[in-house]
mmCIF file of C-alpha atoms in Angstrom:
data_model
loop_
_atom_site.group_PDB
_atom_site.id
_atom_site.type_symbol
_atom_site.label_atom_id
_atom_site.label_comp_id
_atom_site.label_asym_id
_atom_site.label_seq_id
_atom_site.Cartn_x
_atom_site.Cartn_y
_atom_site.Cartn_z
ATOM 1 C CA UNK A 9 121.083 91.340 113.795
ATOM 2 C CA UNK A 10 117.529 92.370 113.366
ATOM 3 C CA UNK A 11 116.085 95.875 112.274
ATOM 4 C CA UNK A 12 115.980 98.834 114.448
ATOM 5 C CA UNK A 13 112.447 99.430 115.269
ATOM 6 C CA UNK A 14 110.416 101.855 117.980
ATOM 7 C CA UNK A 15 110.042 100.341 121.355
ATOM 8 C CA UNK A 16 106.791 102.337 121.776
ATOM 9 C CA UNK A 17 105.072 100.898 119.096
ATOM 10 C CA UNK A 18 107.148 96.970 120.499
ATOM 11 C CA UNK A 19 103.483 95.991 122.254
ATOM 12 C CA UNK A 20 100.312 96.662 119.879
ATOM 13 C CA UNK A 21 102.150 97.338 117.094
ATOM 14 C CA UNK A 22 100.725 101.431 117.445
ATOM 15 C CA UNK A 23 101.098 104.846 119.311
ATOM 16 C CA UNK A 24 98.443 107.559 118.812
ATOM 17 C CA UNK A 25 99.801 111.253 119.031
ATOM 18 C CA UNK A 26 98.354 114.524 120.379
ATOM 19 C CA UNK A 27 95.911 115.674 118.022
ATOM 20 C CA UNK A 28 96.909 118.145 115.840
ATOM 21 C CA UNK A 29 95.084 121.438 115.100
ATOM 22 C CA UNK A 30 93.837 121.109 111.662
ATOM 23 C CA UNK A 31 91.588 124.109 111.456
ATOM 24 C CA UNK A 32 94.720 126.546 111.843
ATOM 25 C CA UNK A 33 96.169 125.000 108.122
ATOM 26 C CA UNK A 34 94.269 125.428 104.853
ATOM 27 C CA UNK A 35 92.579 122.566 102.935
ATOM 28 C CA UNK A 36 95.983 121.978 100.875
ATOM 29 C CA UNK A 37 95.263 118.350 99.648
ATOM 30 C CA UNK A 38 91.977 120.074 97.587
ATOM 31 C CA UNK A 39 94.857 121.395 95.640
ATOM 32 C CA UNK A 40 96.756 119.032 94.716
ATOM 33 C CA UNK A 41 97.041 116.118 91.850
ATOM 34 C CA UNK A 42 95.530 112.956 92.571
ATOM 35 C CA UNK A 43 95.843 109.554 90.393
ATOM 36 C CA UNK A 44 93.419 106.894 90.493
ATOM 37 C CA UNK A 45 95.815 104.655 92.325
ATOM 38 C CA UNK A 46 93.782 101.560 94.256
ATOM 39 C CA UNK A 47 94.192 100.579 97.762
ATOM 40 C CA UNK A 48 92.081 99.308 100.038
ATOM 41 C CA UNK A 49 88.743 100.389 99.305
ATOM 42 C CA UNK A 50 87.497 103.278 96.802
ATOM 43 C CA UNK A 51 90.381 105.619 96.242
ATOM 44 C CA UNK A 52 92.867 108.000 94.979
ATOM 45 C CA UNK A 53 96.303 109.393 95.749
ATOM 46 C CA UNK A 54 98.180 112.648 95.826
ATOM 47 C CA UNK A 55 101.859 111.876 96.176
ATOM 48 C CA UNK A 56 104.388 114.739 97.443
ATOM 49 C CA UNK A 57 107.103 111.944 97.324
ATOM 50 C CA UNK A 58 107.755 109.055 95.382
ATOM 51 C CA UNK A 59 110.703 106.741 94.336
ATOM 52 C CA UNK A 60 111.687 109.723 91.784
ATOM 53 C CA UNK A 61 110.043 112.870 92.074
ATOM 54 C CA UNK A 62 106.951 111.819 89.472
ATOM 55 C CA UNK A 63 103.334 111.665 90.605
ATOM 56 C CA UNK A 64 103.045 108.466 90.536
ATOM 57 C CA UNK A 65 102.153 105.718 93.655
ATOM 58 C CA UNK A 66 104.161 102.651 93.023
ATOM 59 C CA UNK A 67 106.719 100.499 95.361
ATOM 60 C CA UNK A 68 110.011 101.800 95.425
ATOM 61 C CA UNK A 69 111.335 97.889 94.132
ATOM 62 C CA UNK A 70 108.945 98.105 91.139
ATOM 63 C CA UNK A 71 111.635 100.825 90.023
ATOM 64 C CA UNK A 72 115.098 100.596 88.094
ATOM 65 C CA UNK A 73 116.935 100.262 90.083
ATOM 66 C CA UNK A 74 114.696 98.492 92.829
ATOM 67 C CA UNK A 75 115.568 99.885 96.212
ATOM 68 C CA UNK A 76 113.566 99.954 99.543
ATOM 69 C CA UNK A 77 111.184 102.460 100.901
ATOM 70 C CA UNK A 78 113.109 105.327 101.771
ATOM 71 C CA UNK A 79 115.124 108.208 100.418
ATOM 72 C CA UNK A 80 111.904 109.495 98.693
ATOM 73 C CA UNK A 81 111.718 112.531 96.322
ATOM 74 C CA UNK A 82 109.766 115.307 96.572
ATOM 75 C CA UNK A 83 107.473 116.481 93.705
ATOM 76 C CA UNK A 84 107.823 120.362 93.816
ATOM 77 C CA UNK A 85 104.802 121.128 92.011
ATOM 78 C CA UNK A 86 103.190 119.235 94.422
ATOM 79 C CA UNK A 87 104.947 120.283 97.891
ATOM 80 C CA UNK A 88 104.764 124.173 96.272
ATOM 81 C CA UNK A 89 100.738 123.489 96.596
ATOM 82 C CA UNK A 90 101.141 122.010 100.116
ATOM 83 C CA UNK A 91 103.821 123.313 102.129
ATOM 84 C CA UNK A 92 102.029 122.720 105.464
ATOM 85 C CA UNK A 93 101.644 118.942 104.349
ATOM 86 C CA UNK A 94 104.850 118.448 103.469
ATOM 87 C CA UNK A 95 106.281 120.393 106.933
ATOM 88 C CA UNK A 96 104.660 118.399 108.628
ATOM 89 C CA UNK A 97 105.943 114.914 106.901
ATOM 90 C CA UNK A 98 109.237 116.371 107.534
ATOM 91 C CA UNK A 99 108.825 117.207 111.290
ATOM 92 C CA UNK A 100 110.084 114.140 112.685
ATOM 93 C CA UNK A 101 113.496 114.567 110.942
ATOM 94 C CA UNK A 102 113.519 110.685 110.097
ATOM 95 C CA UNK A 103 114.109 109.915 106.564
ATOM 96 C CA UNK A 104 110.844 109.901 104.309
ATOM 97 C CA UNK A 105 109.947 107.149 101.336
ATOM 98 C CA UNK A 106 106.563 107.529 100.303
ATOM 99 C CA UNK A 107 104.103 110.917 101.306
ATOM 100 C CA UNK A 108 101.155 111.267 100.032
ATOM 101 C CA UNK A 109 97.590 112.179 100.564
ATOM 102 C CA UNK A 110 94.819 109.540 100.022
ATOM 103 C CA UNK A 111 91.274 110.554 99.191
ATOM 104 C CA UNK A 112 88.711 107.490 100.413
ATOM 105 C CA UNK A 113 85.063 107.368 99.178
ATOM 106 C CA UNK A 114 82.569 106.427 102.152
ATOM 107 C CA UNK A 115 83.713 102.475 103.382
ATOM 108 C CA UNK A 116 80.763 100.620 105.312
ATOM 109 C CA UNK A 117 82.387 98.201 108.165
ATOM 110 C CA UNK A 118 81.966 95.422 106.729
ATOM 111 C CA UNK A 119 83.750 96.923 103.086
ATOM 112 C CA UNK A 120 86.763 97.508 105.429
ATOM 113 C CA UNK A 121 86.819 94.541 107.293
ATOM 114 C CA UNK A 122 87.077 92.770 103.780
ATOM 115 C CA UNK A 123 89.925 95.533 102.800
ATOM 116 C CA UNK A 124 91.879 94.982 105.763
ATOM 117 C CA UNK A 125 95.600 94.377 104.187
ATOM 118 C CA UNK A 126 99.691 94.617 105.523
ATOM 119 C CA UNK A 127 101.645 96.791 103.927
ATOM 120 C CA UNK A 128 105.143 95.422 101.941
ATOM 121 C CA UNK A 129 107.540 98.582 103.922
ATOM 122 C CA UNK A 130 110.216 96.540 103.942
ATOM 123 C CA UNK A 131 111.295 94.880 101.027
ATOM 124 C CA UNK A 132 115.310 94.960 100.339
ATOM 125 C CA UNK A 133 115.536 96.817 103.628
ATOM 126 C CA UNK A 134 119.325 95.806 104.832
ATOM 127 C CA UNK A 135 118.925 93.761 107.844
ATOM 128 C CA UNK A 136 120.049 95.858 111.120
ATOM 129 C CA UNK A 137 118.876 99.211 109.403
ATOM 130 C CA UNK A 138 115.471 101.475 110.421
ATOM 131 C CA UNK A 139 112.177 99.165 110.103
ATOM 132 C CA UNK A 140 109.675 101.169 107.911
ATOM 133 C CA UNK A 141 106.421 102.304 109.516
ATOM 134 C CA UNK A 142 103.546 104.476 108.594
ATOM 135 C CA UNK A 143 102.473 107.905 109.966
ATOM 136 C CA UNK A 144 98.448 108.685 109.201
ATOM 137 C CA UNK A 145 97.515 112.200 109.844
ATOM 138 C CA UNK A 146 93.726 112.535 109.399
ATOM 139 C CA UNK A 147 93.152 115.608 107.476
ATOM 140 C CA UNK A 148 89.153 115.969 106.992
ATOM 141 C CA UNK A 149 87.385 115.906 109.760
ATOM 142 C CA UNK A 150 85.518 112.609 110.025
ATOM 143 C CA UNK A 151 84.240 112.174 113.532
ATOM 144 C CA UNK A 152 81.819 108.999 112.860
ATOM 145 C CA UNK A 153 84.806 107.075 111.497
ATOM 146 C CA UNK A 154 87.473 105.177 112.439
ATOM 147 C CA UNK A 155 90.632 103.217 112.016
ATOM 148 C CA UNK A 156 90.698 99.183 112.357
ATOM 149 C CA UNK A 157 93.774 97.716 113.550
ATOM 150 C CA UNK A 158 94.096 93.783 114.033
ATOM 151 C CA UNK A 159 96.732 90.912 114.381
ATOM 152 C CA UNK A 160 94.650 88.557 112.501
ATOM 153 C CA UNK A 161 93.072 89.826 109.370
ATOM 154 C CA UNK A 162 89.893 87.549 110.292
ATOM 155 C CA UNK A 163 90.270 87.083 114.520
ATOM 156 C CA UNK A 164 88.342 90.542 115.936
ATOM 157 C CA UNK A 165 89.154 88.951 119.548
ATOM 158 C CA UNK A 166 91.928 91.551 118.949
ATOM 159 C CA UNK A 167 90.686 94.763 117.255
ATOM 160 C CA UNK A 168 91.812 98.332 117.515
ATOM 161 C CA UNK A 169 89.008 101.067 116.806
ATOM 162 C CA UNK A 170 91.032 104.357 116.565
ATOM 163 C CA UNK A 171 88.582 107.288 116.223
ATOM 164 C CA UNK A 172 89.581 109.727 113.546
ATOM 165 C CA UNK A 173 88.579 113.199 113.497
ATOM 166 C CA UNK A 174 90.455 116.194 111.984
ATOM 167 C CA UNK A 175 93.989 116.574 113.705
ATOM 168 C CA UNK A 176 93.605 112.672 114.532
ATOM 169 C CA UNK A 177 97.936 111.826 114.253
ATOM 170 C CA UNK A 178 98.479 107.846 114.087
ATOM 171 C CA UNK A 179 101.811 106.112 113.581
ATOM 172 C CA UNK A 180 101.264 102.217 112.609
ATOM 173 C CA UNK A 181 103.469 99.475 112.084
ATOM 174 C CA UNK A 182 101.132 98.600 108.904
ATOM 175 C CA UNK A 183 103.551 95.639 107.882
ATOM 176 C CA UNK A 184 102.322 94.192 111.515
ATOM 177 C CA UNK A 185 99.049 94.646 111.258
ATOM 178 C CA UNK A 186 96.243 94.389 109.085
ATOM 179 C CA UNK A 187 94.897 97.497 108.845
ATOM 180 C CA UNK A 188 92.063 100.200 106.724
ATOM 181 C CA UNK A 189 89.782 102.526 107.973
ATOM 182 C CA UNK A 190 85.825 102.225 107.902
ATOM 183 C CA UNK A 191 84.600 106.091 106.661
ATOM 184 C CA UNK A 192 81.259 106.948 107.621
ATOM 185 C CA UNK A 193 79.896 109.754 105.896
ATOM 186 C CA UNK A 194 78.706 111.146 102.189
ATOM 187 C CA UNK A 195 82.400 112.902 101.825
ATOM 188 C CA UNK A 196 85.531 111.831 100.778
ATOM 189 C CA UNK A 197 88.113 111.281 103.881
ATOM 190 C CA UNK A 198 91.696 112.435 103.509
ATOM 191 C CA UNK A 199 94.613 111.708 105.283
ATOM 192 C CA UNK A 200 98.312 112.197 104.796
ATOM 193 C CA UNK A 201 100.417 109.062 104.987
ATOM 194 C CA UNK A 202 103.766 109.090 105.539
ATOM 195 C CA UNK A 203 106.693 106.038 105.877
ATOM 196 C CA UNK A 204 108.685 107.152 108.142
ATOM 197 C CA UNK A 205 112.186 104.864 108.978
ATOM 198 C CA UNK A 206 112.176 103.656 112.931
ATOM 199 C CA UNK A 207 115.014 104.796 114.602
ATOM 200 C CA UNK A 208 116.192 107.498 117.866
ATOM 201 C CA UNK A 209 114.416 110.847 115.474
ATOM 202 C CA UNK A 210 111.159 108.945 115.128
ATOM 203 C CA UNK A 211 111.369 107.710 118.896
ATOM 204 C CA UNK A 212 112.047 111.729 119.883
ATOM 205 C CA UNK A 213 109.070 112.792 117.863
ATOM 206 C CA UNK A 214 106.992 110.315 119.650
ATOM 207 C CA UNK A 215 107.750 110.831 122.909
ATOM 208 C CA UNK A 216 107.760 114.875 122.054
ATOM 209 C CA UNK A 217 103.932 114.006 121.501
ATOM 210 C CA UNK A 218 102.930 111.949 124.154
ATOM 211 C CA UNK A 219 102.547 108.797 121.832
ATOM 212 C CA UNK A 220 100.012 106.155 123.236
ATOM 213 C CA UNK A 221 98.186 102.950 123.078
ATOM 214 C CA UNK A 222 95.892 103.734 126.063
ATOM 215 C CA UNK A 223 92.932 104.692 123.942
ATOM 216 C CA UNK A 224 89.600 103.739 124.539
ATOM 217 C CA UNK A 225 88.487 101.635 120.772
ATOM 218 C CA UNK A 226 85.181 103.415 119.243
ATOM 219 C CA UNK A 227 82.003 102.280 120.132
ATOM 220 C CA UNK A 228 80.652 100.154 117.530
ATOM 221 C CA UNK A 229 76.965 98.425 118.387
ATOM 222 C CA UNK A 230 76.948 94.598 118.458
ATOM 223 C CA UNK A 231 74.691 93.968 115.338
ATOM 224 C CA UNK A 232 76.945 96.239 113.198
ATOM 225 C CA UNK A 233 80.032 94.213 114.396
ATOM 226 C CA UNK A 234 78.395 90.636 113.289
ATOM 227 C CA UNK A 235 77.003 92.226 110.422
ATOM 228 C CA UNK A 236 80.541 93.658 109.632
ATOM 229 C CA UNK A 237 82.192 89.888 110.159
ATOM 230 C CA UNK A 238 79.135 88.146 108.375
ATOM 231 C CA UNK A 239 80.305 90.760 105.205
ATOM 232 C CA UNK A 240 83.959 89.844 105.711
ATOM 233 C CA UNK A 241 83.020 86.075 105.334
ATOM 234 C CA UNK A 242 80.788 86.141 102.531
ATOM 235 C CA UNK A 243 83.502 88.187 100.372
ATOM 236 C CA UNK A 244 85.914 86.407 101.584
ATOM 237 C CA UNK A 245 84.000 83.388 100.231
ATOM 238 C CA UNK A 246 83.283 84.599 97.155
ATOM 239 C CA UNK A 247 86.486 85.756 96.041
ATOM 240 C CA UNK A 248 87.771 82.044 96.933
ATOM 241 C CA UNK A 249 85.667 80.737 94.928
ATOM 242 C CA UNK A 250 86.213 83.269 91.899
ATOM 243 C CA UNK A 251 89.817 81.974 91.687
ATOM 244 C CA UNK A 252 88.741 78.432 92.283
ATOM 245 C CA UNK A 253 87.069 78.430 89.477
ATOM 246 C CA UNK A 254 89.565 80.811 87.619
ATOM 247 C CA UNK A 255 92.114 77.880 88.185
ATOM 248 C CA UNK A 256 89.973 74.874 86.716
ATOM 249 C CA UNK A 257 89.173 76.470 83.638
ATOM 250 C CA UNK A 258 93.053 77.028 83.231
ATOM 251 C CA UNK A 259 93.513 73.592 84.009
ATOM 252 C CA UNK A 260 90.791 72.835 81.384
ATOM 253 C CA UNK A 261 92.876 74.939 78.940
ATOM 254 C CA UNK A 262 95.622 73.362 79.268
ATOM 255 C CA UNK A 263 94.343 69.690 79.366
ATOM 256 C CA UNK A 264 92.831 70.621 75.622
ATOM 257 C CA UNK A 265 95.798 72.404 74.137
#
């Protein structure tokens, strides 16, 4: 049967939205509780919705009982401190799982290129029901920064640059493609993220915005690009070898128990 997913977001796997107008709304995610839950990169979250109304960041299968992204619960004391935030999450009228706010410290290219990661949205998700995808509203206002989409985690033949200023409204199939965002600047970036199930409310609020993938990819120069991929390698490297030799010495364990 299949899922039902967005037939905008059926060719790159994105749509970018009309940019919002972030300097009309207060600084609400300054206000609210964070946790030093770890993504990709050097950050926190703020949740306004989790599996059961606690501020807390975890899958909604890591919970009893396990269930799939969706049919989140919003955390008053949190949505009381960020009603804009949380109208906004709500706008699209499809049915929310996780919202929260994340809080990144500065991320060179290379860092992210390294980070780049798929989300798990769909786990347990009943086969012909909505496919999960992420919204990403870009709350501070971080012009010299920018999203990196790809297909292949380490092929940048194919690589999305999405520029992301204040008002900056993304929605990203995240369990496509690999995905973080390279944050240029001495300031933490913030940015609402919302899963949002696919289906005709989400379709409606993207065509109601003029969702695209026509946008030109940011300008990055060539020797920051190779010095980016040369970073990505070298990690990549290392951390191969780190469990290499993580698994011989368990194999050395066990040959001398």
């Amino acid at each position: 049967m299949g899922y039902i997913k967005s037939k905008a977001l059926e060719d790159k796997g994105f749509v970018v939205l009309d940019s919002y107008d972030q300097e009309l709304d207060p600084k609400e995610w300054l206000d609210i509780e964070y946790n030093d839950w770890k993504s990709s990169g050097d950050t926190r979250f703020a949740p306004l919705a989790s599996a059961k109304g606690e501020i807390e960041c975890n899958g909604f299968w890591n919970h009893k009982p396990p269930r799939t992204d969706k049919d989140g619960v919003w955390i008053d004391s949190q949505t009381a401190k960020a009603p804009n935030l949380t109208r906004r999450a709500q706008e699209p009228g499809a049915n929310v799982g996780r919202c929260r706010v994340i809080e990144l410290q500065p991320t060179p290219y290379g860092e992210c290129l390294y980070n780049l990661h798929q989300d798990d949205n769909n786990r347990l998700n009943p086969d012909g029901t909505g496919w999960v995808v992420r919204g990403f509203f870009n709350l501070s206002d971080d012009k010299d920064s920018f999203f990196v989409l790809r297909e292949n985690r380490t092929d940048p033949s194919i690589e999305y640059r999405i520029a992301l200023p204040a008002g900056a409204q993304l929605i990203v199939d995240t369990q496509r493609l690999w995905h973080a965002a390279t944050h240029v600047g001495t300031e933490p970036r913030y940015c609402l993220i919302t899963s949002w199930t696919s289906g005709p409310e989400l379709d409606a609020y993207i065509e109601k915005y003029n969702g695209t993938q026509d946008v030109p990819n940011v300008d990055v120069p060539q020797d920051v690009l190779e010095a980016g991929y040369a970073e990505q390698a070298r990690r990549d490297a290392a951390r191969a070898a780190y469990y290499a030799a993580k698994g011989q010495q368990v194999k050395q364990a066990m040959s001398e128990a």
